[in-house]
């Protein structure tokens, strides 16, 4: 009997079966279209395996209040076909196995915590910088959960004095996501981030914003490991820049001798989400 | 047998004896001068009681790493006489009872959590806005502890476009503390905060900064209760202003229908620190 895992993202959904040790036996990627179509695709994959439980890392917003009577219901997402659909109820009924659910970013943090860059750590923050910015946090082996799930991508930070871009977040304009996501980069420069690798100014500014985000999280959560992932971090020149600016911004207030081991890249090569979904099962 | 409690602040130290239920039986306030003098004052108070354990909320920075071999040592504080002094070792030896130590702000959070404004909550953030800005966080009944203890007073936030003050923090200039502490207010306006009650612009700006701080903490920690205390919050007109600006800044991204119960004043009337020190014992 295998563990089943689903990583449901905004554009694509990954399904996998694997073992307790995190080994993936088989996987498939299908488009995230309507629940009906996507779940049919998922079904034809899982029908070929016997699974004992299922872990799901899910795009948000989603109801994760266990006692709310609506656990697992997709909330007001721009993906209209998914709105009000209850993923948890559907999967539990369809597969007749225990289902463990969390946000996609919490799952990614858990994947890196169990089998990746934060294996030895007591706590781990995973921040993904892609179309948007999101963060997941694992503390004492469990995904962190407060009154609501974290939305740290929208924190307020200091705007660079030379940055005249008003910010791309429809809710907050110049929040972190509004200043530093792939979407923000594209709006500011009228060109996709991946086309701008040679433009040093882009990464100077980007690293200034990401460093502030990490500094605030260090000052508030104080995670033992900080993992920066997502499409924009494919620009690996960002890592040394971000580290340097973290040290400058903290300015001796917190020890940063170990910054190279503290703020790092993911180790799981784009598998942190799906492995994290597997870890949700292992953990429970 | 009573519980002993010490709240050691930058200028004064409160000692108390009390009961398991948080009732204070007797207390005294002495100046925080040198360890020698202050501890002599403390001694003449505690010598009159039989205590079974001692809780201490201590000004920082202080070593709270249990396995470091230097647990309880005061670190590089500007108060030179206290630097390198080991509070934990001293008290344990002198009184021969178990000693439980945390930061002053974590103690205050714990006091409000056990016996104050956050009694029914699962988690509680206590932020004090006085000479500096500090925050303590209680989660699942325990003071939160990361790699280091939190220093959330120094987070980076967005400067108001009309604020030309460069910021008072010697480390970060325009961090939260550098823009919104009592010290920052005094430097910006050349007058103490308590003399500025009638100047509406002061509280407009102040509430803008405090609201950002709370918003970031809501997005990162998602506490069930947020308690704002400290000298500057004696300006009680701040509470409705801060709440209003939190709602504006979040702009619908997080539910704020319950903002009046979510972001509140302390209930323990300047006793949160000393009662929190008592709670450190009750908890252990
Ligand atoms: N090699 C790259 N360099 C810089 N930016 C990239 C790169 N690859 C993707 N991106 C940016 O990352 C974003 C997509 O993020 P990604 O993490 O791949 O997916 P998503 O966030 O949608 O799940 C886009 O804004 C894209 O411009
Ligand atoms: N009534 C008041 N209104 C506004 N500010 C006040 C008031 N009382 C004290 N403060 C400010 O609070 C700061 C002192 O903070 P407090 O919390 O009393 O002590 P500390 O932070 O030093 O432990 C000073 O900057 C002072 O100007
Ligand atoms: Zn935003
Ligand atoms: Zn500062």
XYZ file of C-alpha atoms and ligand atoms in Angstrom:
624
model
C 0.000 0.000 0.000
C 1.332 3.382 -0.993
C 0.835 6.912 0.148
C -1.152 9.046 -2.282
C -0.206 12.693 -2.730
C -1.708 15.636 -4.564
C -0.157 19.048 -5.090
C -2.856 21.257 -6.562
C -1.438 24.493 -7.989
C -3.035 27.357 -9.821
C -2.189 26.015 -13.278
C -1.185 22.390 -12.784
C -1.834 19.536 -10.408
C 0.727 16.867 -9.570
C -0.375 13.422 -8.359
C 2.025 10.866 -6.942
C 2.206 7.586 -5.096
C 5.176 6.856 -2.900
C 6.619 5.321 0.231
C 7.008 6.333 3.863
C 10.611 7.387 3.250
C 9.616 10.002 0.693
C 10.457 7.960 -2.373
C 8.148 8.738 -5.281
C 7.119 5.575 -7.184
C 5.040 7.123 -9.921
C 3.648 10.556 -10.672
C 1.675 12.461 -13.268
C 1.001 16.144 -13.934
C -2.402 17.272 -15.154
C -3.825 20.739 -15.817
C -5.843 22.432 -13.067
C -9.019 23.120 -15.015
C -12.461 22.512 -13.522
C -12.871 20.198 -10.509
C -14.738 17.761 -12.727
C -12.022 17.414 -15.352
C -9.064 17.624 -13.007
C -10.545 15.098 -10.587
C -11.271 12.715 -13.465
C -7.597 12.934 -14.466
C -6.561 12.389 -10.860
C -8.911 9.413 -10.670
C -7.437 7.633 -13.666
C -4.008 7.918 -12.063
C -4.899 6.749 -8.565
C -7.160 3.926 -9.810
C -4.015 2.036 -10.740
C -2.701 1.905 -7.165
C -3.721 0.806 -3.733
C -3.260 3.688 -1.342
C -3.701 3.759 2.403
C -4.004 7.517 2.895
C -3.781 10.730 0.943
C -1.947 13.991 1.564
C -2.972 17.160 -0.260
C -1.179 20.494 -0.649
C -3.809 22.818 -2.012
C -3.876 26.270 -3.579
C -5.761 28.728 -1.415
C -7.703 30.203 0.020
C -9.204 27.119 1.601
C -11.023 26.421 4.854
C -8.673 24.602 7.237
C -10.709 25.111 10.417
C -11.295 21.553 11.616
C -14.412 22.444 13.619
C -16.028 24.743 11.096
C -18.241 22.099 9.490
C -16.698 23.101 6.164
C -13.154 21.813 6.466
C -11.612 21.494 3.032
C -13.867 23.881 1.190
C -12.226 26.127 -1.392
C -13.000 29.757 -0.563
C -13.167 32.853 -2.750
C -10.487 31.933 -5.271
C -10.378 33.674 -8.655
C -10.723 30.137 -10.096
C -14.500 30.274 -10.124
C -15.143 26.614 -10.955
C -13.430 25.645 -7.681
C -15.187 28.104 -5.446
C -17.141 26.330 -2.653
C -15.968 22.924 -3.841
C -15.069 20.699 -0.875
C -11.854 18.884 -1.757
C -11.646 17.072 1.541
C -15.155 15.605 1.432
C -14.748 14.608 -2.199
C -11.443 12.775 -1.769
C -12.437 11.054 1.446
C -15.608 9.712 -0.087
C -14.108 8.797 -3.447
C -11.049 6.942 -2.139
C -12.302 5.824 1.272
C -8.995 6.604 2.958
C -7.863 9.221 5.502
C -7.120 12.570 3.846
C -4.671 15.151 5.230
C -4.911 18.636 3.897
C -2.833 21.803 4.108
C -1.874 24.808 1.997
C 0.557 24.278 -0.882
C 3.213 26.388 0.852
C 2.892 24.611 4.183
C 3.243 21.330 2.294
C 6.380 22.603 0.545
C 7.848 23.673 3.898
C 7.054 20.235 5.298
C 8.661 18.479 2.327
C 11.925 20.380 2.767
C 11.708 19.835 6.518
C 11.348 16.060 6.246
C 13.512 15.245 3.278
C 15.237 18.386 2.061
C 17.196 21.461 3.099
C 15.814 21.630 6.648
C 16.230 17.988 7.653
C 18.233 18.748 10.786
C 16.345 21.885 11.780
C 13.867 22.477 14.579
C 11.860 24.920 12.474
C 11.792 25.938 8.844
C 10.306 28.730 6.822
C 9.684 28.120 3.124
C 9.005 31.187 1.019
C 8.091 30.874 -2.627
C 8.529 33.799 -5.000
C 6.660 33.116 -8.221
C 3.494 34.539 -9.746
C 2.683 35.547 -6.164
C 4.595 35.263 -2.911
C 3.619 32.785 -0.225
C 5.176 31.262 2.836
C 4.815 28.128 4.908
C 6.288 27.504 8.316
C 7.055 24.244 10.102
C 7.672 24.313 13.843
C 8.351 21.287 16.059
C 7.659 19.009 13.127
C 4.195 20.383 12.336
C 2.906 22.955 9.860
C 2.315 26.141 11.821
C -1.302 27.184 12.182
C -2.603 30.380 13.763
C -6.063 31.947 13.794
C -5.854 31.865 10.001
C -3.192 30.353 7.799
C -0.256 32.635 7.128
C -0.366 35.151 4.292
C 3.123 36.470 4.776
C 3.486 37.317 1.089
C 1.434 40.419 1.774
C 3.454 41.957 4.591
C 4.305 45.654 4.417
C 7.967 46.537 3.920
C 10.029 49.622 3.129
C 9.949 50.767 -0.479
C 13.298 51.524 -2.057
C 13.711 55.292 -2.506
C 14.626 54.791 -6.194
C 11.650 52.536 -6.949
C 8.801 54.533 -8.477
C 6.650 51.466 -9.254
C 3.367 51.729 -7.378
C 3.109 48.002 -6.739
C 1.060 45.254 -8.371
C -0.990 43.818 -5.505
C -4.690 44.396 -6.157
C -5.281 44.506 -2.382
C -2.293 46.426 -1.017
C -0.423 47.872 -4.023
C 3.099 48.008 -2.565
C 3.106 45.023 -0.172
C 5.897 42.432 -0.522
C 4.057 40.529 -3.259
C 3.191 43.804 -4.969
C 6.857 44.795 -5.086
C 8.773 41.554 -5.487
C 6.695 38.774 -7.108
C 7.320 37.692 -10.699
C 4.146 39.593 -11.550
C 5.537 42.780 -9.962
C 8.823 42.421 -11.853
C 6.980 41.998 -15.107
C 4.762 45.036 -14.496
C 7.641 47.215 -13.368
C 9.969 46.442 -16.285
C 7.419 45.428 -18.924
C 9.352 42.215 -19.355
C 9.311 38.762 -17.716
C 11.776 38.118 -14.903
C 13.467 35.318 -16.841
C 14.344 37.787 -19.645
C 16.034 40.148 -17.213
C 18.849 37.934 -15.876
C 21.563 40.236 -17.201
C 20.063 43.405 -15.740
C 21.852 43.820 -12.411
C 19.599 46.605 -11.208
C 16.611 44.257 -11.256
C 18.285 41.852 -8.835
C 19.663 44.601 -6.635
C 16.133 45.836 -6.056
C 14.621 42.353 -5.851
C 17.158 41.219 -3.262
C 16.513 44.368 -1.211
C 12.835 43.445 -0.937
C 13.363 39.736 -0.331
C 15.983 40.514 2.329
C 13.496 42.720 4.165
C 10.927 39.931 4.041
C 13.406 37.467 5.528
C 14.572 39.986 8.141
C 11.004 40.534 9.333
C 10.446 36.806 9.538
C 13.682 36.351 11.458
C 12.594 39.071 13.895
C 9.110 37.622 14.334
C 9.321 33.831 13.826
C 13.067 33.315 14.203
C 13.107 30.130 12.041
C 16.145 27.860 12.179
C 16.169 27.475 8.409
C 14.905 29.854 5.750
C 14.359 28.335 2.304
C 13.726 30.580 -0.682
C 12.129 28.915 -3.695
C 9.786 29.543 -6.623
C 10.311 30.643 -10.212
C 12.031 33.953 -9.507
C 14.705 32.232 -7.386
C 15.853 30.351 -10.483
C 17.994 33.486 -10.731
C 20.544 31.959 -8.413
C 22.585 35.156 -8.246
C 19.831 36.267 -5.856
C 20.995 34.040 -2.991
C 24.296 35.811 -2.233
C 22.648 39.200 -2.808
C 19.772 38.455 -0.446
C 22.154 37.113 2.226
C 24.364 40.191 2.001
C 21.403 42.528 2.360
C 19.964 40.565 5.291
C 23.237 41.084 7.131
C 23.239 44.793 6.253
C 19.612 45.306 7.257
C 19.932 43.452 10.567
C 23.096 45.454 11.196
C 24.379 43.313 14.038
C 21.084 43.114 15.881
C 20.907 39.344 15.401
C 23.903 37.019 14.855
C 24.357 36.224 11.184
C 27.691 34.374 11.099
C 25.871 31.324 9.773
C 23.879 33.181 7.115
C 25.092 30.812 4.325
C 23.541 27.834 6.113
C 20.625 29.828 7.440
C 19.128 31.183 4.223
C 19.298 28.579 1.493
C 17.834 27.159 -1.716
C 15.371 24.234 -1.684
C 16.973 20.797 -2.029
C 14.032 18.917 -3.481
C 14.161 20.267 -7.053
C 10.544 21.280 -7.519
C 9.379 18.161 -5.656
C 9.001 19.913 -2.271
C 5.260 20.338 -2.792
C 4.424 16.788 -3.728
C 6.829 15.301 -1.181
C 5.357 17.640 1.388
C 1.918 16.246 0.581
C 3.372 12.789 1.276
C 4.864 14.104 4.521
C 1.396 15.251 5.615
C 0.453 11.567 5.724
C 3.667 10.362 7.369
C 3.248 13.006 10.049
C -0.268 11.916 10.979
C 4.740 28.425 50.210
C 4.446 31.191 47.682
C 5.593 31.753 44.148
C 8.347 34.339 43.809
C 8.368 36.643 40.795
C 10.769 39.231 39.438
C 10.160 41.639 36.579
C 13.481 43.268 35.803
C 13.073 46.309 33.565
C 15.546 48.843 32.268
C 14.901 51.349 35.034
C 13.026 49.484 37.739
C 12.631 45.980 39.073
C 9.419 44.643 40.576
C 9.488 41.738 43.033
C 6.392 39.924 44.191
C 5.175 36.872 46.021
C 1.846 35.366 45.120
C -0.354 32.336 44.657
C -1.009 29.798 41.904
C -4.129 31.671 40.851
C -2.187 34.838 40.036
C -3.058 36.695 43.207
C -0.243 38.986 44.345
C 0.269 38.879 48.127
C 3.020 41.431 48.467
C 5.285 43.345 46.123
C 7.996 45.962 46.055
C 9.606 48.094 43.355
C 13.316 48.847 43.460
C 15.591 50.685 41.031
C 17.534 48.642 38.479
C 21.037 49.863 39.305
C 24.005 47.469 39.549
C 23.423 43.734 40.036
C 24.968 44.034 43.494
C 22.640 46.755 44.753
C 19.515 45.560 43.001
C 20.001 41.979 44.140
C 20.530 43.132 47.704
C 17.185 44.982 47.537
C 15.563 41.897 46.041
C 17.083 39.789 48.788
C 15.686 41.857 51.629
C 12.219 41.462 50.120
C 12.308 37.720 49.469
C 13.978 36.907 52.792
C 10.636 37.587 54.451
C 8.839 34.789 52.581
C 9.089 31.114 51.929
C 8.985 30.527 48.201
C 8.907 27.260 46.308
C 10.012 28.531 42.894
C 10.820 31.747 41.120
C 9.739 33.179 37.766
C 11.722 35.955 36.132
C 10.843 38.266 33.231
C 14.128 39.883 32.329
C 15.212 42.833 30.196
C 17.311 41.660 27.268
C 19.310 40.658 25.523
C 19.795 37.511 27.556
C 20.929 33.983 26.755
C 17.907 31.664 26.784
C 19.532 28.706 25.010
C 19.088 25.875 27.523
C 22.006 23.838 26.159
C 24.454 26.683 25.688
C 26.160 26.298 29.068
C 25.410 29.953 29.666
C 21.659 29.948 30.145
C 20.571 33.091 31.930
C 23.582 35.236 31.137
C 22.898 38.871 30.303
C 24.382 39.667 26.904
C 25.578 42.944 25.387
C 23.155 45.302 27.082
C 23.942 49.013 27.304
C 23.631 48.504 31.070
C 27.324 47.704 31.478
C 27.174 46.549 35.092
C 24.838 43.725 34.064
C 26.774 42.526 31.066
C 27.855 38.870 31.453
C 26.079 38.561 34.792
C 24.281 35.217 35.072
C 20.879 35.901 36.625
C 19.785 32.283 36.475
C 22.828 30.864 38.261
C 22.713 33.588 40.876
C 19.053 33.156 41.803
C 19.147 29.382 41.754
C 22.095 29.308 44.111
C 20.920 32.093 46.386
C 17.342 30.855 46.888
C 17.810 27.133 46.292
C 14.555 26.846 44.324
C 13.742 26.167 40.660
C 14.040 29.318 38.541
C 12.091 29.934 35.305
C 13.347 32.647 33.045
C 12.069 34.444 29.959
C 12.162 37.866 28.339
C 10.121 40.662 29.925
C 7.817 40.795 26.892
C 7.224 37.050 26.773
C 6.376 37.226 30.474
C 3.908 40.054 29.839
C 2.286 38.051 27.047
C 2.030 35.064 29.363
C 0.496 37.166 32.141
C -2.247 38.451 29.857
C -2.713 34.964 28.453
C -3.222 33.339 31.851
C -5.056 36.012 33.763
C -5.812 38.913 31.446
C -7.119 39.931 28.045
C -6.239 36.656 26.295
C -7.653 34.202 28.817
C -9.838 32.382 26.310
C -7.386 32.538 23.395
C -5.264 29.834 21.831
C -2.462 32.285 21.104
C -1.658 35.829 22.075
C 0.725 38.513 20.929
C 1.686 41.224 23.392
C 3.372 44.289 21.940
C 4.675 47.025 24.184
C 5.274 50.524 22.829
C 7.346 52.511 25.293
C 10.945 53.712 25.288
C 11.487 50.931 22.750
C 9.117 48.471 21.078
C 9.084 44.811 21.952
C 6.807 41.861 21.491
C 6.132 38.550 23.154
C 4.068 35.700 21.772
C 2.307 32.847 23.530
C 1.212 29.832 21.504
C -0.474 26.708 22.849
C 0.067 27.965 26.378
C 3.820 28.441 26.070
C 6.012 31.452 25.329
C 7.080 31.110 21.706
C 10.747 30.417 21.156
C 12.548 30.252 17.811
C 16.233 30.124 16.937
C 16.544 33.359 18.896
C 13.933 35.183 20.900
C 11.770 37.542 18.899
C 12.868 41.104 18.230
C 9.764 42.146 16.367
C 10.128 45.765 17.452
C 12.749 46.138 14.763
C 10.778 44.928 11.747
C 10.867 46.998 8.581
C 7.631 48.715 7.566
C 6.495 51.327 5.050
C 7.349 54.893 5.909
C 4.525 57.402 5.590
C 5.098 59.650 2.551
C 4.608 62.767 4.711
C 7.036 61.654 7.427
C 10.456 63.194 6.898
C 11.903 61.936 10.202
C 14.869 59.675 9.495
C 14.120 57.310 12.363
C 15.662 56.939 15.819
C 16.886 53.337 15.893
C 20.681 53.281 16.215
C 20.751 49.970 14.315
C 18.154 50.423 11.577
C 17.113 54.095 11.615
C 13.561 53.768 10.266
C 12.503 50.342 11.598
C 9.239 50.108 13.599
C 10.941 51.117 16.848
C 12.808 53.879 15.037
C 9.535 55.318 13.749
C 6.970 54.602 16.444
C 8.525 54.189 19.915
C 8.178 56.890 22.565
C 11.791 57.758 21.822
C 11.005 58.219 18.111
C 8.019 60.447 18.914
C 10.153 62.587 21.184
C 12.918 62.954 18.585
C 10.501 63.697 15.756
C 8.491 66.367 17.572
C 11.072 67.537 20.135
C 8.504 66.861 22.810
C 7.491 63.850 24.926
C 4.586 61.737 23.727
C 2.538 62.500 26.852
C 2.690 66.235 26.048
C 1.292 65.664 22.556
C -2.125 64.187 23.378
C -3.984 67.027 21.702
C -2.010 66.916 18.462
C -4.099 64.703 16.189
C -1.412 64.408 13.515
C 0.881 62.657 15.970
C -1.638 59.885 16.574
C -2.594 59.610 12.922
C 1.002 58.842 12.065
C 1.595 56.688 15.141
C -1.486 54.573 14.440
C -0.393 54.118 10.809
C 2.888 52.581 11.980
C 1.389 50.460 14.763
C -1.289 49.188 12.386
C 1.375 48.056 9.925
C 3.185 46.251 12.710
C 0.017 44.423 13.722
C -0.865 43.647 10.098
C 2.526 42.033 9.523
C 2.141 39.995 12.668
C -1.341 38.921 11.651
C 0.000 37.845 8.247
C 2.951 35.955 9.742
C 1.904 34.672 13.185
C -1.863 34.995 12.937
C -2.375 35.391 16.713
C -5.853 34.938 18.163
C -5.438 37.971 20.382
C -3.291 41.056 19.878
C -2.648 43.133 22.987
C -1.088 46.582 22.676
C 0.468 47.991 25.832
C 3.296 50.222 27.090
C 3.524 53.919 27.925
C 2.573 55.271 24.495
C -0.698 53.301 24.514
C -1.816 55.342 27.527
C -3.082 57.525 24.682
C -6.219 55.449 24.470
C -7.445 57.289 21.370
C -4.868 55.102 19.602
C -6.921 51.905 19.880
C -9.771 52.865 17.529
C -7.301 54.550 15.160
C -5.045 51.497 15.011
C -8.008 49.176 14.469
C -9.369 51.316 11.650
C -6.025 51.395 9.902
C -5.522 47.642 10.285
C -8.796 47.093 8.456
C -7.781 49.569 5.751
C -4.314 48.087 5.310
C -5.525 44.478 5.161
C -8.176 45.635 2.714
C -10.307 42.512 2.920
C -7.460 40.059 2.619
C -8.138 38.681 6.090
C -11.482 38.788 7.930
C -11.597 41.645 10.413
C -15.230 41.638 11.556
C -14.018 40.901 15.058
C -11.305 43.570 15.107
C -12.642 45.102 18.353
C -12.109 41.854 20.204
C -9.008 40.960 18.247
C -6.809 43.979 18.933
C -7.227 45.133 22.504
C -5.706 46.850 25.542
C -4.053 44.872 28.359
C -6.333 43.942 31.245
C -3.754 43.590 33.980
C -3.047 47.291 34.591
C 0.727 47.301 34.478
C 0.860 43.990 36.346
C 1.145 41.830 33.203
C 4.928 41.572 33.608
C 5.019 40.531 37.235
C 1.989 38.233 36.877
C 3.608 36.772 33.778
C 6.697 35.997 35.844
C 4.386 34.129 38.238
C 2.795 32.347 35.274
C 6.249 31.114 34.218
C 6.274 29.079 37.433
C 2.662 27.887 37.188
C 3.311 26.734 33.631
C 6.321 24.585 34.563
N 14.215 31.363 -14.710
C 13.451 32.312 -14.177
N 14.007 33.491 -13.815
C 13.257 34.473 -13.282
N 11.945 34.371 -13.083
C 11.338 33.222 -13.428
C 12.043 32.136 -13.981
N 11.162 31.136 -14.200
C 9.963 31.588 -13.820
N 10.062 32.851 -13.357
C 8.978 33.721 -12.867
O 8.301 33.045 -11.834
C 6.882 33.208 -11.964
C 6.235 31.834 -11.992
O 6.495 31.247 -10.762
P 6.458 29.703 -10.472
O 6.998 29.492 -9.126
O 7.175 29.011 -11.596
O 4.931 29.301 -10.576
P 3.650 29.738 -9.705
O 4.060 30.789 -8.722
O 2.674 30.266 -10.709
O 3.202 28.466 -9.056
C 6.664 34.054 -13.191
O 6.421 35.377 -12.797
C 7.966 33.950 -13.952
O 8.254 35.164 -14.636
N 0.573 59.039 29.018
C 1.461 58.841 28.027
N 1.160 59.195 26.766
C 2.028 59.021 25.768
N 3.257 58.505 25.930
C 3.607 58.113 27.164
C 2.741 58.255 28.269
N 3.380 57.760 29.354
C 4.589 57.345 28.950
N 4.734 57.563 27.610
C 5.912 57.280 26.797
O 6.260 55.930 26.941
C 7.667 55.788 27.055
C 7.975 55.003 28.329
O 7.395 53.743 28.169
P 7.021 52.778 29.356
O 6.268 51.637 28.778
O 6.341 53.579 30.417
O 8.421 52.301 29.950
P 9.630 51.464 29.311
O 9.367 51.228 27.868
O 10.829 52.348 29.512
O 9.655 50.229 30.135
C 8.273 57.170 27.002
O 8.777 57.395 25.702
C 7.101 58.074 27.282
O 7.212 59.308 26.567
Zn -0.768 42.332 -1.079
Zn 15.700 48.917 14.881
